[in-house]
Amino acid sequence: MASNIGTAVVTGASTGIGALYAEGLAARGHDVILVARNAQRLEATAQRIRDRHGVAVRSIAADLGDAAQLHALETELAADPSITVLVNNAGMGAAGTLEQTDPARLDAIVALNVTALMRLTRALVPGMRARGKGRVVNIASVLAMAPEMVHGVYGATKAFVLAFSQSLRHEFAGSGLSVQVLMPGATATEFWGSAGIDVGNVPREMVMTVNDLVAAALIAFDREEFAVLPALQDAALWENYEGARQALIPNLSTSRIAPRYAA
C-alpha cells in the first residue's frame, strides 16, 4: 500500500464500477468514503477494502436522488479537509422511450445523473481549490457523443456530464485541480437490470467486463488523461472528434448571418 494521499469519495460504490474504483484508489493509498443507497452491501464493500488495503474506509448510506439526503451529504463532505478525489459514479437509466417512461422516473434519472453529480462537485471544489489540489472524475458514457443509440433521456444526461467536465477543465486551468471524464461503452454491471434492459440482447463482443473497464480507467487516472474511452481502439478517432469541435468554437458566434441563410 502506498502512503496516504488524501481521501477519495466514490458514489454508487456498493458494487460494480464504483466498488472497483474505490478499491483501486485504496490500493493507491487513498482513504475512501463510499456512498450508495444499500447500507448492507456498502458496508460489505467497505470491510473488504479495509481488509485488503489497510486504509480508513467510511460508508455513507444515502439516496442521492433525494434532495434532503443530498443536501446533508454535501454539508458533511464539504467539511472534510482530507478529500482530494471525487468520483461521481452513481447513475440510473430506463429502458423506454420518452413517451413510454413515467415522468417520475425521468425526474429521478435527471436528479441522480445530473443534479447530484453537479451538486457534489460544487460542494467539494471550493475546498479543493483552497488547498490547491483535487481531482474530479465524472462517469459519463459513450452515449454522451451518440445519445440516439438508446431511448429516452439517459444519453442526454450523459451528454451533460461530458459538457460539464469540459467546462470544469477550462475553469480548473492553473488551479492545481483537474477533471477526468470516463466514457464506458456497454459494460457488464447491475445497471442493466435496474434500468429494465436485458444485457443478453447486446452482442457479446460489445460488452466489456467491469474489471477490464475499471483497470483501464485507473491507468488513465494515473496518467491524468482528461477523456477516457476504454473501448475505443483508435485514439485518433477521439482526437479528430475533439479537433473538429475545437475548430467550431471560434466560428460559432458572429454578427453576420451565414450566407446559406441570407435572403
mmCIF file of C-alpha atoms in Angstrom:
data_model
loop_
_atom_site.group_PDB
_atom_site.id
_atom_site.type_symbol
_atom_site.label_atom_id
_atom_site.label_comp_id
_atom_site.label_asym_id
_atom_site.label_seq_id
_atom_site.Cartn_x
_atom_site.Cartn_y
_atom_site.Cartn_z
ATOM 1 C CA MET A 1 0.000 0.000 0.000
ATOM 2 C CA ALA A 2 1.235 3.483 -0.861
ATOM 3 C CA SER A 3 1.377 6.244 1.758
ATOM 4 C CA ASN A 4 -1.933 8.026 2.314
ATOM 5 C CA ILE A 5 -2.563 10.795 -0.203
ATOM 6 C CA GLY A 6 -5.933 12.038 0.959
ATOM 7 C CA THR A 7 -9.469 10.750 0.851
ATOM 8 C CA ALA A 8 -11.407 9.699 -2.243
ATOM 9 C CA VAL A 9 -15.197 9.933 -2.286
ATOM 10 C CA VAL A 10 -16.892 7.419 -4.591
ATOM 11 C CA THR A 11 -20.643 7.448 -5.240
ATOM 12 C CA GLY A 12 -22.541 4.387 -6.378
ATOM 13 C CA ALA A 13 -19.834 2.458 -4.559
ATOM 14 C CA SER A 14 -21.570 -0.665 -3.271
ATOM 15 C CA THR A 15 -20.975 -2.748 -6.417
ATOM 16 C CA GLY A 16 -19.693 -2.642 -9.973
ATOM 17 C CA ILE A 17 -17.720 0.290 -11.326
ATOM 18 C CA GLY A 18 -17.909 2.292 -8.102
ATOM 19 C CA ALA A 19 -16.744 -0.530 -5.845
ATOM 20 C CA LEU A 20 -13.791 -1.326 -8.109
ATOM 21 C CA TYR A 21 -12.857 2.350 -8.401
ATOM 22 C CA ALA A 22 -12.850 2.604 -4.607
ATOM 23 C CA GLU A 23 -10.675 -0.478 -4.289
ATOM 24 C CA GLY A 24 -8.250 0.784 -6.935
ATOM 25 C CA LEU A 25 -7.933 4.162 -5.243
ATOM 26 C CA ALA A 26 -7.412 2.472 -1.870
ATOM 27 C CA ALA A 27 -4.617 0.415 -3.429
ATOM 28 C CA ARG A 28 -3.017 3.711 -4.476
ATOM 29 C CA GLY A 29 -3.031 4.962 -0.890
ATOM 30 C CA HIS A 30 -6.295 6.860 -0.598
ATOM 31 C CA ASP A 31 -8.616 6.573 2.343
ATOM 32 C CA VAL A 32 -12.106 6.210 0.904
ATOM 33 C CA ILE A 33 -15.641 7.345 1.595
ATOM 34 C CA LEU A 34 -18.205 5.092 -0.055
ATOM 35 C CA VAL A 35 -21.667 6.416 -0.868
ATOM 36 C CA ALA A 36 -24.649 4.359 -2.053
ATOM 37 C CA ARG A 37 -28.227 3.546 -1.080
ATOM 38 C CA ASN A 38 -27.810 -0.065 0.079
ATOM 39 C CA ALA A 39 -26.206 0.140 3.530
ATOM 40 C CA GLN A 40 -25.607 -3.597 3.884
ATOM 41 C CA ARG A 41 -23.794 -4.034 0.581
ATOM 42 C CA LEU A 42 -21.966 -0.764 1.102
ATOM 43 C CA GLU A 43 -20.528 -1.898 4.421
ATOM 44 C CA ALA A 44 -19.529 -5.267 2.934
ATOM 45 C CA THR A 45 -17.553 -3.417 0.255
ATOM 46 C CA ALA A 46 -16.039 -1.142 2.903
ATOM 47 C CA GLN A 47 -14.884 -4.088 5.014
ATOM 48 C CA ARG A 48 -13.350 -5.832 2.007
ATOM 49 C CA ILE A 49 -11.334 -2.709 1.178
ATOM 50 C CA ARG A 50 -10.201 -2.326 4.802
ATOM 51 C CA ASP A 51 -9.056 -5.939 4.930
ATOM 52 C CA ARG A 52 -7.192 -5.819 1.623
ATOM 53 C CA HIS A 53 -5.605 -2.384 1.745
ATOM 54 C CA GLY A 54 -5.454 -1.235 5.360
ATOM 55 C CA VAL A 55 -6.830 2.230 4.656
ATOM 56 C CA ALA A 56 -9.564 4.076 6.509
ATOM 57 C CA VAL A 57 -12.946 3.447 4.919
ATOM 58 C CA ARG A 58 -16.217 5.147 5.779
ATOM 59 C CA SER A 59 -19.566 4.195 4.291
ATOM 60 C CA ILE A 60 -22.459 6.633 3.996
ATOM 61 C CA ALA A 61 -25.856 5.230 3.039
ATOM 62 C CA ALA A 62 -27.684 7.940 1.120
ATOM 63 C CA ASP A 63 -30.136 8.271 -1.749
ATOM 64 C CA LEU A 64 -28.599 10.995 -3.895
ATOM 65 C CA GLY A 65 -31.861 11.417 -5.743
ATOM 66 C CA ASP A 66 -33.482 12.665 -2.539
ATOM 67 C CA ALA A 67 -32.936 16.412 -2.106
ATOM 68 C CA ALA A 68 -32.711 16.323 1.694
ATOM 69 C CA GLN A 69 -30.252 13.438 1.766
ATOM 70 C CA LEU A 70 -28.154 15.044 -0.972
ATOM 71 C CA HIS A 71 -28.003 18.306 0.968
ATOM 72 C CA ALA A 72 -26.939 16.501 4.144
ATOM 73 C CA LEU A 73 -24.179 14.705 2.259
ATOM 74 C CA GLU A 74 -22.988 17.931 0.625
ATOM 75 C CA THR A 75 -22.681 19.557 4.036
ATOM 76 C CA GLU A 76 -20.840 16.593 5.553
ATOM 77 C CA LEU A 77 -18.341 16.230 2.718
ATOM 78 C CA ALA A 78 -17.673 19.952 2.347
ATOM 79 C CA ALA A 79 -16.489 19.994 5.975
ATOM 80 C CA ASP A 80 -13.870 17.258 5.387
ATOM 81 C CA PRO A 81 -10.480 18.817 4.518
ATOM 82 C CA SER A 82 -8.913 15.446 3.699
ATOM 83 C CA ILE A 83 -10.887 14.928 0.464
ATOM 84 C CA THR A 84 -8.698 15.089 -2.643
ATOM 85 C CA VAL A 85 -10.701 12.988 -5.127
ATOM 86 C CA LEU A 86 -14.395 12.835 -6.034
ATOM 87 C CA VAL A 87 -15.644 10.027 -8.282
ATOM 88 C CA ASN A 88 -19.185 10.791 -9.478
ATOM 89 C CA ASN A 89 -20.275 7.303 -10.458
ATOM 90 C CA ALA A 90 -23.873 6.973 -9.214
ATOM 91 C CA GLY A 91 -26.379 6.837 -12.044
ATOM 92 C CA MET A 92 -29.550 5.235 -13.349
ATOM 93 C CA GLY A 93 -31.383 4.704 -16.619
ATOM 94 C CA ALA A 94 -34.619 3.406 -18.117
ATOM 95 C CA ALA A 95 -35.440 1.104 -20.996
ATOM 96 C CA GLY A 96 -38.331 3.004 -22.538
ATOM 97 C CA THR A 97 -38.666 5.918 -24.905
ATOM 98 C CA LEU A 98 -39.516 9.382 -23.620
ATOM 99 C CA GLU A 99 -43.243 8.705 -24.062
ATOM 100 C CA GLN A 100 -43.065 5.237 -22.509
ATOM 101 C CA THR A 101 -41.266 6.348 -19.347
ATOM 102 C CA ASP A 102 -43.164 7.620 -16.332
ATOM 103 C CA PRO A 103 -42.407 11.305 -15.632
ATOM 104 C CA ALA A 104 -41.367 10.455 -12.067
ATOM 105 C CA ARG A 105 -38.757 8.062 -13.443
ATOM 106 C CA LEU A 106 -37.494 10.748 -15.821
ATOM 107 C CA ASP A 107 -37.183 13.172 -12.912
ATOM 108 C CA ALA A 108 -35.283 10.556 -10.903
ATOM 109 C CA ILE A 109 -32.826 9.944 -13.754
ATOM 110 C CA VAL A 110 -32.076 13.655 -14.099
ATOM 111 C CA ALA A 111 -31.857 14.112 -10.323
ATOM 112 C CA LEU A 112 -29.229 11.392 -9.957
ATOM 113 C CA ASN A 113 -27.295 11.616 -13.227
ATOM 114 C CA VAL A 114 -27.206 15.411 -13.457
ATOM 115 C CA THR A 115 -28.217 17.245 -10.284
ATOM 116 C CA ALA A 116 -26.434 15.071 -7.713
ATOM 117 C CA LEU A 117 -23.238 14.976 -9.776
ATOM 118 C CA MET A 118 -23.245 18.742 -10.204
ATOM 119 C CA ARG A 119 -24.122 19.490 -6.580
ATOM 120 C CA LEU A 120 -21.476 17.203 -5.064
ATOM 121 C CA THR A 121 -18.863 18.707 -7.350
ATOM 122 C CA ARG A 122 -19.983 22.188 -6.329
ATOM 123 C CA ALA A 123 -19.787 21.211 -2.656
ATOM 124 C CA LEU A 124 -16.215 19.890 -2.829
ATOM 125 C CA VAL A 125 -14.459 22.124 -5.359
ATOM 126 C CA PRO A 126 -14.150 25.229 -3.122
ATOM 127 C CA GLY A 127 -12.226 23.255 -0.503
ATOM 128 C CA MET A 128 -10.064 21.589 -3.128
ATOM 129 C CA ARG A 129 -9.271 24.956 -4.678
ATOM 130 C CA ALA A 130 -8.395 26.454 -1.283
ATOM 131 C CA ARG A 131 -5.996 23.563 -0.661
ATOM 132 C CA GLY A 132 -4.548 23.820 -4.160
ATOM 133 C CA LYS A 133 -5.213 20.214 -5.165
ATOM 134 C CA GLY A 134 -8.076 17.966 -6.090
ATOM 135 C CA ARG A 135 -9.414 15.687 -8.802
ATOM 136 C CA VAL A 136 -12.952 15.159 -10.046
ATOM 137 C CA VAL A 137 -13.762 12.004 -12.009
ATOM 138 C CA ASN A 138 -17.134 12.009 -13.763
ATOM 139 C CA ILE A 139 -18.567 8.783 -15.146
ATOM 140 C CA ALA A 140 -20.336 9.578 -18.408
ATOM 141 C CA SER A 141 -20.865 7.146 -21.297
ATOM 142 C CA VAL A 142 -20.092 6.804 -24.977
ATOM 143 C CA LEU A 143 -23.731 7.868 -25.314
ATOM 144 C CA ALA A 144 -22.576 11.376 -24.452
ATOM 145 C CA MET A 145 -21.465 11.531 -28.083
ATOM 146 C CA ALA A 146 -24.208 9.331 -29.532
ATOM 147 C CA PRO A 147 -27.352 9.745 -27.389
ATOM 148 C CA GLU A 148 -29.563 8.488 -30.201
ATOM 149 C CA MET A 149 -28.186 4.973 -29.661
ATOM 150 C CA VAL A 150 -30.677 4.463 -26.800
ATOM 151 C CA HIS A 151 -34.191 5.625 -25.958
ATOM 152 C CA GLY A 152 -35.207 8.376 -23.600
ATOM 153 C CA VAL A 153 -33.198 10.857 -21.603
ATOM 154 C CA TYR A 154 -30.312 8.703 -20.356
ATOM 155 C CA GLY A 155 -27.966 9.591 -23.212
ATOM 156 C CA ALA A 156 -28.854 13.255 -22.821
ATOM 157 C CA THR A 157 -27.857 13.176 -19.146
ATOM 158 C CA LYS A 158 -24.509 11.683 -20.105
ATOM 159 C CA ALA A 159 -24.031 14.411 -22.719
ATOM 160 C CA PHE A 160 -24.436 16.845 -19.827
ATOM 161 C CA VAL A 161 -21.713 15.026 -17.884
ATOM 162 C CA LEU A 162 -19.285 15.361 -20.795
ATOM 163 C CA ALA A 163 -20.133 19.041 -21.340
ATOM 164 C CA PHE A 164 -19.879 19.750 -17.609
ATOM 165 C CA SER A 165 -16.471 18.066 -17.488
ATOM 166 C CA GLN A 166 -15.242 20.092 -20.460
ATOM 167 C CA SER A 167 -16.378 23.276 -18.729
ATOM 168 C CA LEU A 168 -14.668 22.272 -15.477
ATOM 169 C CA ARG A 169 -11.462 21.556 -17.354
ATOM 170 C CA HIS A 170 -11.479 25.170 -18.519
ATOM 171 C CA GLU A 171 -12.368 26.506 -15.056
ATOM 172 C CA PHE A 172 -9.673 24.437 -13.319
ATOM 173 C CA ALA A 173 -6.777 25.535 -15.556
ATOM 174 C CA GLY A 174 -3.813 26.642 -13.459
ATOM 175 C CA SER A 175 -5.533 25.908 -10.138
ATOM 176 C CA GLY A 176 -3.987 22.572 -9.169
ATOM 177 C CA LEU A 177 -7.356 20.913 -9.744
ATOM 178 C CA SER A 178 -8.123 18.521 -12.584
ATOM 179 C CA VAL A 179 -11.098 16.713 -14.044
ATOM 180 C CA GLN A 180 -11.429 13.435 -15.878
ATOM 181 C CA VAL A 181 -14.422 12.063 -17.750
ATOM 182 C CA LEU A 182 -14.787 8.315 -18.258
ATOM 183 C CA MET A 183 -16.965 7.222 -21.176
ATOM 184 C CA PRO A 184 -17.655 3.487 -20.959
ATOM 185 C CA GLY A 185 -19.336 1.549 -23.682
ATOM 186 C CA ALA A 186 -21.640 -1.333 -22.771
ATOM 187 C CA THR A 187 -20.314 -2.827 -19.528
ATOM 188 C CA ALA A 188 -21.445 -5.929 -17.636
ATOM 189 C CA THR A 189 -22.838 -4.443 -14.397
ATOM 190 C CA GLU A 190 -26.113 -4.460 -12.451
ATOM 191 C CA PHE A 191 -27.064 -1.212 -14.197
ATOM 192 C CA TRP A 192 -28.825 -3.099 -16.982
ATOM 193 C CA GLY A 193 -31.209 -4.900 -14.665
ATOM 194 C CA SER A 194 -32.047 -1.779 -12.678
ATOM 195 C CA ALA A 195 -32.793 0.022 -15.949
ATOM 196 C CA GLY A 196 -35.054 -2.806 -17.118
ATOM 197 C CA ILE A 197 -32.777 -3.780 -20.009
ATOM 198 C CA ASP A 198 -31.686 -7.338 -20.849
ATOM 199 C CA VAL A 199 -27.920 -7.175 -21.434
ATOM 200 C CA GLY A 200 -28.251 -10.549 -23.151
ATOM 201 C CA ASN A 201 -29.729 -8.692 -26.120
ATOM 202 C CA VAL A 202 -26.465 -6.810 -26.619
ATOM 203 C CA PRO A 203 -23.894 -8.617 -28.801
ATOM 204 C CA ARG A 204 -21.288 -10.167 -26.514
ATOM 205 C CA GLU A 205 -18.411 -8.598 -28.431
ATOM 206 C CA MET A 206 -19.768 -5.157 -27.499
ATOM 207 C CA VAL A 207 -19.849 -5.735 -23.724
ATOM 208 C CA MET A 208 -16.722 -5.119 -21.636
ATOM 209 C CA THR A 209 -16.232 -6.709 -18.227
ATOM 210 C CA VAL A 210 -16.354 -4.280 -15.338
ATOM 211 C CA ASN A 211 -12.899 -5.422 -14.201
ATOM 212 C CA ASP A 212 -11.360 -4.563 -17.563
ATOM 213 C CA LEU A 213 -13.173 -1.232 -17.700
ATOM 214 C CA VAL A 214 -12.006 -0.040 -14.290
ATOM 215 C CA ALA A 215 -8.475 -1.375 -14.784
ATOM 216 C CA ALA A 216 -8.203 0.763 -17.924
ATOM 217 C CA ALA A 217 -9.842 3.735 -16.201
ATOM 218 C CA LEU A 218 -7.344 3.619 -13.336
ATOM 219 C CA ILE A 219 -4.405 3.524 -15.744
ATOM 220 C CA ALA A 220 -5.855 6.668 -17.326
ATOM 221 C CA PHE A 221 -6.308 8.137 -13.825
ATOM 222 C CA ASP A 222 -2.610 7.579 -13.122
ATOM 223 C CA ARG A 223 -1.755 9.262 -16.434
ATOM 224 C CA GLU A 224 -4.087 12.197 -15.650
ATOM 225 C CA GLU A 225 -5.849 11.869 -19.000
ATOM 226 C CA PHE A 226 -8.931 14.038 -19.472
ATOM 227 C CA ALA A 227 -11.165 11.939 -21.737
ATOM 228 C CA VAL A 228 -11.097 8.174 -21.231
ATOM 229 C CA LEU A 229 -12.733 5.779 -23.706
ATOM 230 C CA PRO A 230 -11.512 2.279 -22.786
ATOM 231 C CA ALA A 231 -13.329 0.582 -25.679
ATOM 232 C CA LEU A 232 -12.156 2.957 -28.415
ATOM 233 C CA GLN A 233 -9.414 1.076 -30.238
ATOM 234 C CA ASP A 234 -8.162 4.006 -32.329
ATOM 235 C CA ALA A 235 -7.447 7.064 -30.161
ATOM 236 C CA ALA A 236 -7.105 9.172 -33.314
ATOM 237 C CA LEU A 237 -10.889 8.991 -33.742
ATOM 238 C CA TRP A 238 -11.405 10.878 -30.481
ATOM 239 C CA GLU A 239 -8.621 13.295 -31.360
ATOM 240 C CA ASN A 240 -10.311 14.012 -34.705
ATOM 241 C CA TYR A 241 -13.682 14.454 -32.989
ATOM 242 C CA GLU A 242 -12.234 16.845 -30.429
ATOM 243 C CA GLY A 243 -10.236 18.653 -33.101
ATOM 244 C CA ALA A 244 -13.398 19.269 -35.120
ATOM 245 C CA ARG A 245 -15.152 20.576 -32.014
ATOM 246 C CA GLN A 246 -12.285 22.936 -31.231
ATOM 247 C CA ALA A 247 -12.326 24.182 -34.834
ATOM 248 C CA LEU A 248 -16.004 25.090 -34.450
ATOM 249 C CA ILE A 249 -15.554 27.174 -31.298
ATOM 250 C CA PRO A 250 -14.115 30.397 -32.790
ATOM 251 C CA ASN A 251 -16.726 30.307 -35.561
ATOM 252 C CA LEU A 252 -19.904 29.786 -33.552
ATOM 253 C CA SER A 253 -20.888 33.400 -32.890
ATOM 254 C CA THR A 254 -20.720 36.418 -35.194
ATOM 255 C CA SER A 255 -22.853 39.428 -36.083
ATOM 256 C CA ARG A 256 -23.147 38.234 -39.691
ATOM 257 C CA ILE A 257 -25.762 35.809 -40.990
ATOM 258 C CA ALA A 258 -24.229 32.793 -42.694
ATOM 259 C CA PRO A 259 -24.574 33.087 -46.497
ATOM 260 C CA ARG A 260 -26.731 29.953 -46.658
ATOM 261 C CA TYR A 261 -29.438 31.770 -44.657
ATOM 262 C CA ALA A 262 -29.224 35.108 -46.463
ATOM 263 C CA ALA A 263 -32.446 36.240 -48.139
#
